[in-house]
XYZ file of N, CA and C in Angstrom:
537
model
N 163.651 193.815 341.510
C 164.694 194.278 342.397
C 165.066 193.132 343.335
N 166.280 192.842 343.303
C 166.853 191.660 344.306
C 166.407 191.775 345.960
N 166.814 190.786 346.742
C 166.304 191.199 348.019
C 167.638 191.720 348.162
N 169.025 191.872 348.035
C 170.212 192.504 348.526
C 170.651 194.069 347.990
N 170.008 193.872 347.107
C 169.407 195.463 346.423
C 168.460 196.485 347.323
N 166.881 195.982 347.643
C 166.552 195.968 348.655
C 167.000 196.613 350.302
N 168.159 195.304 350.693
C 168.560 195.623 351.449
C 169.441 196.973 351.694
N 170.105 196.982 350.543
C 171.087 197.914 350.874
C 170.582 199.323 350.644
N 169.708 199.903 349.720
C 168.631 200.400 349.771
C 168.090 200.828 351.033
N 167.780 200.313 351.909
C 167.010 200.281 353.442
C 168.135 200.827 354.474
N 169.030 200.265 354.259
C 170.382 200.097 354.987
C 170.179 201.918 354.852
N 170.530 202.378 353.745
C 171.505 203.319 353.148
C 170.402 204.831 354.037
N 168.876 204.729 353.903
C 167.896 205.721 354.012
C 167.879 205.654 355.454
N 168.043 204.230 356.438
C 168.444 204.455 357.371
C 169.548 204.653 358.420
N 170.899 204.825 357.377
C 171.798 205.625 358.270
C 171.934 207.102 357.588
N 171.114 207.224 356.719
C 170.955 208.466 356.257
C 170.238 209.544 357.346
N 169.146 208.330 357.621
C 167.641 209.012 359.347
C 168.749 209.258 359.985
N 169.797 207.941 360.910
C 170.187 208.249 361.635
C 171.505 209.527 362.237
N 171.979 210.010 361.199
C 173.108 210.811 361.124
C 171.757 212.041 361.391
N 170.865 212.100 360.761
C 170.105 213.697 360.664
C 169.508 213.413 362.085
N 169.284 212.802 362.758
C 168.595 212.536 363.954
C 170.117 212.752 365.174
N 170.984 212.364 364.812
C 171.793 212.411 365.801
C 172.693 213.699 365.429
N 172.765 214.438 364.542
C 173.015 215.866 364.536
C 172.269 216.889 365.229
N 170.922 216.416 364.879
C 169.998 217.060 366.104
C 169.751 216.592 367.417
N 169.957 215.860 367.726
C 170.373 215.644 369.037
C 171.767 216.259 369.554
N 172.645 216.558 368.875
C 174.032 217.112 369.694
C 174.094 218.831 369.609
N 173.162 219.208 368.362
C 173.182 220.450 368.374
C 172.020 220.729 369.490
N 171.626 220.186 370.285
C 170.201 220.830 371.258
C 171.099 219.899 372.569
N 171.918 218.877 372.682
C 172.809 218.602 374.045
C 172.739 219.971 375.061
N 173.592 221.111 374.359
C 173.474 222.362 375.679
C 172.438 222.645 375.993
N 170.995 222.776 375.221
C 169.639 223.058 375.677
C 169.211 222.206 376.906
N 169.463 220.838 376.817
C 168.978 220.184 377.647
C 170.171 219.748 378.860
N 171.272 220.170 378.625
C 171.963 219.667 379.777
C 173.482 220.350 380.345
N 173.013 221.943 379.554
C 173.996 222.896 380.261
C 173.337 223.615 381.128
N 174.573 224.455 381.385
C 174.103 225.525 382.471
C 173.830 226.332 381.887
N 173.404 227.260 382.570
C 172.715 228.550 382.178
C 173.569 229.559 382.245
N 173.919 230.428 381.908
C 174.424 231.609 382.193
C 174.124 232.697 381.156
N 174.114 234.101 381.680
C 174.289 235.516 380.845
C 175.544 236.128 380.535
N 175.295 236.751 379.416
C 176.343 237.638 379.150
C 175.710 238.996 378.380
N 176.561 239.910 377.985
C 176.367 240.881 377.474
C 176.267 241.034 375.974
N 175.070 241.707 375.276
C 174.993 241.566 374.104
C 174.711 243.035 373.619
N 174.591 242.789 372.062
C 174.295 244.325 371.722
C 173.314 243.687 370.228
N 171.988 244.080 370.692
C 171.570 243.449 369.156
C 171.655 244.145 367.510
N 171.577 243.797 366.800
C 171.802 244.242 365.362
C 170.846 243.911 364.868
N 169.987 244.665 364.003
C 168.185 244.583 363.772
C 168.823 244.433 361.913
N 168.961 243.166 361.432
C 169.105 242.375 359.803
C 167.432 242.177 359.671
N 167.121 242.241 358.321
C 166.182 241.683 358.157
C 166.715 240.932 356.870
N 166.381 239.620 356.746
C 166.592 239.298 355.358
C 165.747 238.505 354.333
N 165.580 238.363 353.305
C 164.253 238.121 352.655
C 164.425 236.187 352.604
N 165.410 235.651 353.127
C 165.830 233.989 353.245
C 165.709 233.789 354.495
N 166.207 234.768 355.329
C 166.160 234.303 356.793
C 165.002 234.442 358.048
N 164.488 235.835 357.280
C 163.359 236.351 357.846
C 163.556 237.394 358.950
N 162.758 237.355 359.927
C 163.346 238.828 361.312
C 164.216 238.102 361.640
N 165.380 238.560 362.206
C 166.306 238.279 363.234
C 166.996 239.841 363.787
N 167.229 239.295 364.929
C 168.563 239.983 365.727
C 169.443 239.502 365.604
N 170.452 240.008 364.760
C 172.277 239.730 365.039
C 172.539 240.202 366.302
N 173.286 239.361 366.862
C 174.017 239.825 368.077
C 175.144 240.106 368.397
N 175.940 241.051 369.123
C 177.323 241.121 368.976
C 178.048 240.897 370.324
N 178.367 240.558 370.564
C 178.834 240.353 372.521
C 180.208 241.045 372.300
N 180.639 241.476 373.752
C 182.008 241.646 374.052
C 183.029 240.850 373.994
N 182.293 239.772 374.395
C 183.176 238.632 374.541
C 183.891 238.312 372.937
N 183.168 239.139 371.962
C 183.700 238.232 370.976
C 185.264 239.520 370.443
N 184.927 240.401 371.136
C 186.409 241.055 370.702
C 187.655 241.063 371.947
N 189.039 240.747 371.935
C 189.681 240.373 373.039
C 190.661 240.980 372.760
N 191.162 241.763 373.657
C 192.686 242.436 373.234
C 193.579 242.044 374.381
N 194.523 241.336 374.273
C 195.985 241.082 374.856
C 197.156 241.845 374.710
N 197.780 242.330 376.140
C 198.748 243.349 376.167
C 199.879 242.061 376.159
N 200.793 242.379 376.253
C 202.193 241.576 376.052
C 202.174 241.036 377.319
N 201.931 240.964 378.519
C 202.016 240.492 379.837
C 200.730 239.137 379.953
N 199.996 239.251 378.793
C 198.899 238.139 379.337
C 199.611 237.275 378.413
N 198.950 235.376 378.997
C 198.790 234.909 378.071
C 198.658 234.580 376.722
N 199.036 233.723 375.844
C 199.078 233.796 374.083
C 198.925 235.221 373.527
N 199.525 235.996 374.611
C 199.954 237.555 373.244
C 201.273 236.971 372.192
N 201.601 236.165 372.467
C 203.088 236.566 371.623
C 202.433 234.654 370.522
N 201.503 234.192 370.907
C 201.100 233.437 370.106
C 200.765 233.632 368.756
N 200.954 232.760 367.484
C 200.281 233.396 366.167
C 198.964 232.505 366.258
N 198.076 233.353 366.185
C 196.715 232.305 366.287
C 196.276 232.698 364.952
N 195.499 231.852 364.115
C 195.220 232.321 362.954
C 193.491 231.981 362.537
N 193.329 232.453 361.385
C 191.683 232.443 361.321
C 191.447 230.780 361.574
N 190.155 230.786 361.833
C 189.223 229.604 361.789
C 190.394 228.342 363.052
N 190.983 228.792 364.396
C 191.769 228.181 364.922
C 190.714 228.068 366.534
N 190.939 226.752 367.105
C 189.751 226.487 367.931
C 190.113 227.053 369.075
N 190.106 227.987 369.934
C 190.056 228.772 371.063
C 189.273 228.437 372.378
N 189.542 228.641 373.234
C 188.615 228.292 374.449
C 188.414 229.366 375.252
N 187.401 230.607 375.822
C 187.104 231.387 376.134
C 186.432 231.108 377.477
N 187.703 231.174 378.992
C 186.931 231.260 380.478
C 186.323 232.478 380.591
N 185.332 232.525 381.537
C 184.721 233.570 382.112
C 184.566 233.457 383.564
N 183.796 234.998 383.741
C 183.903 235.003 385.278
C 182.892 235.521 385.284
N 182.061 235.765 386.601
C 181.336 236.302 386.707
C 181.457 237.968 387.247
N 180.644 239.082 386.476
C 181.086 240.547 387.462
C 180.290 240.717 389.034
N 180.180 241.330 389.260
C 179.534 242.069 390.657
C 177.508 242.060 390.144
N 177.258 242.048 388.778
C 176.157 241.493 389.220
C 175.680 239.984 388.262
N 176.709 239.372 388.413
C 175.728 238.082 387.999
C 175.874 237.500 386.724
N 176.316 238.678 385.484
C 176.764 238.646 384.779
C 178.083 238.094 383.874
N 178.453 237.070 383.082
C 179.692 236.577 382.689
C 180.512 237.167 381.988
N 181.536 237.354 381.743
C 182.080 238.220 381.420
C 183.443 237.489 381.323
N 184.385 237.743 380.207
C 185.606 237.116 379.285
C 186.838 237.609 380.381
N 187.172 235.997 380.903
C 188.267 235.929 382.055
C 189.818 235.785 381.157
N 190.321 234.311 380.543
C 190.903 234.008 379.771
C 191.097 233.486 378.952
N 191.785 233.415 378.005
C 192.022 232.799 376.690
C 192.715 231.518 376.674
N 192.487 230.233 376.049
C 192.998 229.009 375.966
C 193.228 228.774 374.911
N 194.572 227.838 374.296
C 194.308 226.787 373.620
C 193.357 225.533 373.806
N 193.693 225.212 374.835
C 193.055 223.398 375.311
C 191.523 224.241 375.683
N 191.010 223.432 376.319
C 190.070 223.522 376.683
C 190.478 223.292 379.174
N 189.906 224.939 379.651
C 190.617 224.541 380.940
C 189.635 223.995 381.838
N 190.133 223.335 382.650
C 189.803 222.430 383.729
C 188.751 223.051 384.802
N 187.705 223.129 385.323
C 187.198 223.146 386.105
C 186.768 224.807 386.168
N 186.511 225.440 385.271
C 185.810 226.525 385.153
C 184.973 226.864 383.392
N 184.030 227.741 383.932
C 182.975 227.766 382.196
C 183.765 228.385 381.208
N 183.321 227.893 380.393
C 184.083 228.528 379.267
C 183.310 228.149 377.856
N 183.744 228.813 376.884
C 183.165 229.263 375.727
C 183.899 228.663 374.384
N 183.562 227.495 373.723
C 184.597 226.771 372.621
C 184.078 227.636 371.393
N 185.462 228.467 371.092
C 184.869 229.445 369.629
C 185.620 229.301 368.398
N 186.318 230.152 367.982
C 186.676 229.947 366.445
C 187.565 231.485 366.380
N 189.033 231.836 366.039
C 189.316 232.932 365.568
C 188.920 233.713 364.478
N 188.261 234.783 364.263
C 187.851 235.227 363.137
C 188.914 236.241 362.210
N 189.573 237.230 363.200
C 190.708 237.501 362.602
C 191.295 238.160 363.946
N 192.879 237.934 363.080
C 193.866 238.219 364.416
C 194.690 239.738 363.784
N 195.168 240.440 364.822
C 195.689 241.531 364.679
C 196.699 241.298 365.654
N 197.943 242.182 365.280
C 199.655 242.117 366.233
C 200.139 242.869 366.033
N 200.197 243.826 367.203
C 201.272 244.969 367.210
C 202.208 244.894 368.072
N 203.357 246.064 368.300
C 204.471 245.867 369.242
C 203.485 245.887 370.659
N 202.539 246.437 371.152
C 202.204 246.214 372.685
C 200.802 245.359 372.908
N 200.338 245.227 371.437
C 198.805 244.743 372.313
C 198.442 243.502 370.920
N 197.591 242.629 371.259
C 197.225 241.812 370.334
C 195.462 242.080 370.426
N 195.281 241.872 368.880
C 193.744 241.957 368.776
C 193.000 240.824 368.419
N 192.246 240.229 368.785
C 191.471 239.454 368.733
C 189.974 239.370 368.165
N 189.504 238.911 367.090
C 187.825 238.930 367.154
C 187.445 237.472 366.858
N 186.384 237.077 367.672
C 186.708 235.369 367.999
C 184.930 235.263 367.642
N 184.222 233.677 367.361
C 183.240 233.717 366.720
C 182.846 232.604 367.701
N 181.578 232.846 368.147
C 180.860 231.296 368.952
C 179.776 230.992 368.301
N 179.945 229.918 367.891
C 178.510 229.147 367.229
C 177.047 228.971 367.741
N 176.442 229.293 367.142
C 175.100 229.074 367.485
C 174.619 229.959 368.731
N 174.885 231.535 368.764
C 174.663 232.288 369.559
C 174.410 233.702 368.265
N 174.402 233.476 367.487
C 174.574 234.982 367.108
C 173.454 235.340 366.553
N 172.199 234.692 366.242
C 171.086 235.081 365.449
C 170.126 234.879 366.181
N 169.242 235.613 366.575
C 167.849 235.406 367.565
C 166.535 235.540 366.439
N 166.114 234.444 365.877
C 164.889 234.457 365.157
C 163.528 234.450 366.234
N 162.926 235.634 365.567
C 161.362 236.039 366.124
C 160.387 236.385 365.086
N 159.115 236.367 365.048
C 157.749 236.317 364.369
C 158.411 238.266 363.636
N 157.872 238.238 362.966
C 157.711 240.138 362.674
C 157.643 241.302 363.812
N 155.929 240.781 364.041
C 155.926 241.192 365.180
C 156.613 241.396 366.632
N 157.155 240.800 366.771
C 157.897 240.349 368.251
C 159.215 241.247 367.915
N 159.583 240.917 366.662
C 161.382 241.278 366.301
C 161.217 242.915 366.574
N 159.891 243.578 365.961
C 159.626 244.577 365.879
C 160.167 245.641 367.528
N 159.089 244.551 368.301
C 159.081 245.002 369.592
C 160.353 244.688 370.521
N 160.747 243.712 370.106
C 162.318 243.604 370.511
C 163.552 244.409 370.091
N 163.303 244.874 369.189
C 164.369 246.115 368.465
C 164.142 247.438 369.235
N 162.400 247.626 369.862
C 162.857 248.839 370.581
C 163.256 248.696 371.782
N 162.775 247.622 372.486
C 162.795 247.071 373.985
C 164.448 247.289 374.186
N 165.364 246.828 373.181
C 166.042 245.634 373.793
C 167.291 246.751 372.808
N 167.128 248.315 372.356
C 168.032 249.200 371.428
C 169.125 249.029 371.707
N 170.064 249.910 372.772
C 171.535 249.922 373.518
C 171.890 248.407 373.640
N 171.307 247.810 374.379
C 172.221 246.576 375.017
C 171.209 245.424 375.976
N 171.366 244.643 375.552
C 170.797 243.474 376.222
C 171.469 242.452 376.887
N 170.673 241.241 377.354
C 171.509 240.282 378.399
C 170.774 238.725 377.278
N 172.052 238.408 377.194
C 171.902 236.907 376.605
C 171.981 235.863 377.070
N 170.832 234.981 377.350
C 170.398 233.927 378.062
C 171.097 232.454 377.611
N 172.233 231.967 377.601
C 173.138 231.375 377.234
C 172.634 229.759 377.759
N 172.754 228.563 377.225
C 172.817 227.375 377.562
C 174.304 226.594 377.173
N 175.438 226.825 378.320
C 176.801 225.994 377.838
C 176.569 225.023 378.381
N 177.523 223.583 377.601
C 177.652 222.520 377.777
C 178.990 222.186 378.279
N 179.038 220.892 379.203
C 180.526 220.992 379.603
C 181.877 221.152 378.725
N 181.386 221.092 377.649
C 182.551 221.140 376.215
C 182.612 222.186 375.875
N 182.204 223.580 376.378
C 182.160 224.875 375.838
C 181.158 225.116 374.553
N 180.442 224.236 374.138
C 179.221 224.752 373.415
C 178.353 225.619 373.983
N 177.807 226.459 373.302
C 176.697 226.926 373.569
C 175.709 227.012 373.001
N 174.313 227.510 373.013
C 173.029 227.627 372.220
C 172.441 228.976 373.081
N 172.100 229.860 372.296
C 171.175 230.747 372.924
C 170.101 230.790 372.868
N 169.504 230.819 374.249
C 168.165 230.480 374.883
C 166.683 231.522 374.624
N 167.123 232.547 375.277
C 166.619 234.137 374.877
C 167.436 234.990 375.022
N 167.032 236.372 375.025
C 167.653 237.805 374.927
C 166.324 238.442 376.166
N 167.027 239.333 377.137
C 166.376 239.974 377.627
C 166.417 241.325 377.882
N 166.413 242.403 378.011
C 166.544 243.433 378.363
C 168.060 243.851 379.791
N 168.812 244.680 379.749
C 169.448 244.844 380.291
C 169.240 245.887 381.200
N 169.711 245.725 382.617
C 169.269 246.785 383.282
C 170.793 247.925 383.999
N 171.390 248.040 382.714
C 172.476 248.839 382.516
C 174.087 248.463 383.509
N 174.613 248.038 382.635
C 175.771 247.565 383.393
C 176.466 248.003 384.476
N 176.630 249.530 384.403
C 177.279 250.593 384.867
C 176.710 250.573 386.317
């Protein structure tokens, strides 16, 4: 084998390391250097024989309905189109789906998601929008077990966003009823 054979060889396995090393580094960025915040969840008890226990999760945030007076109602947004989701906080602490963006807005949190499908009628627009890397909570058997009864109605999702609207979810905790 030549030494330029060799080389390129070496070359090739190490920008091969480096792409898998720096994917994992950007997918764990919000872990280590967002904020924190909650929102509202509702878990979904999947078991699957590839994935193992999990909780699906379903948030509010991910369904949005626009009357003709807000913002991008009269927009055609279409599947898989990049969205930006502000929030606010309610009366206790909780985040909760303020407005809808194209861009990404200036100086408040927000949520970078994905349209999943769009609905349009004469008064209201429907929305169901998808955020990455929030929707599956993997736990041991055991744990998933005890988390399915703990955590039945509705839970609070322990969110890590990044200033780019990524997120990663942190834990799931028990909710102590919205109302």
């Amino acid at each position: 084998m030549s030494k330029q054979l060799k080389l390129g060889f070496i070359l090739a396995i190490a920008f091969q390391a480096f792409i898998l090393v720096w994917m994992l580094i950007s997918a764990n960025l919000p872990r280590w250097f967002g904020q924190e915040i909650k929102v509202y969840t509702r878990p979904i008890d999947p078991r699957s024989l590839f994935r193992g226990n999990y909780a699906h999760l379903d948030y509010p945030l991910e369904r949005i309905s626009l009357s003709k007076d807000q913002a991008l109602y009269d927009k055609t947004l279409r599947r898989g189109e990049v969205i930006y989701l502000s929030l606010t906080q309610d009366d206790k602490g909780i985040y909760i789906a303020k407005t809808l963006h194209l861009s990404p807005p200036e100086n408040e949190i927000y949520l970078q998601g994905r349209v999943l499908t769009a609905h349009h009628a004469e008064e209201y627009s429907s929305l169901r929008l998808r955020f990455a890397n929030i929707n599956a909570f993997f736990s041991p058997k055991e744990k998933a077990l005890a988390l399915e009864q703990q955590l039945r109605n509705e839970a609070i999702a322990v969110l890590m966003v990044s200033d780019s609207g990524k997120a990663i979810l942190k834990t799931i905790e028990a909710s102590h009823n919205k109302n």
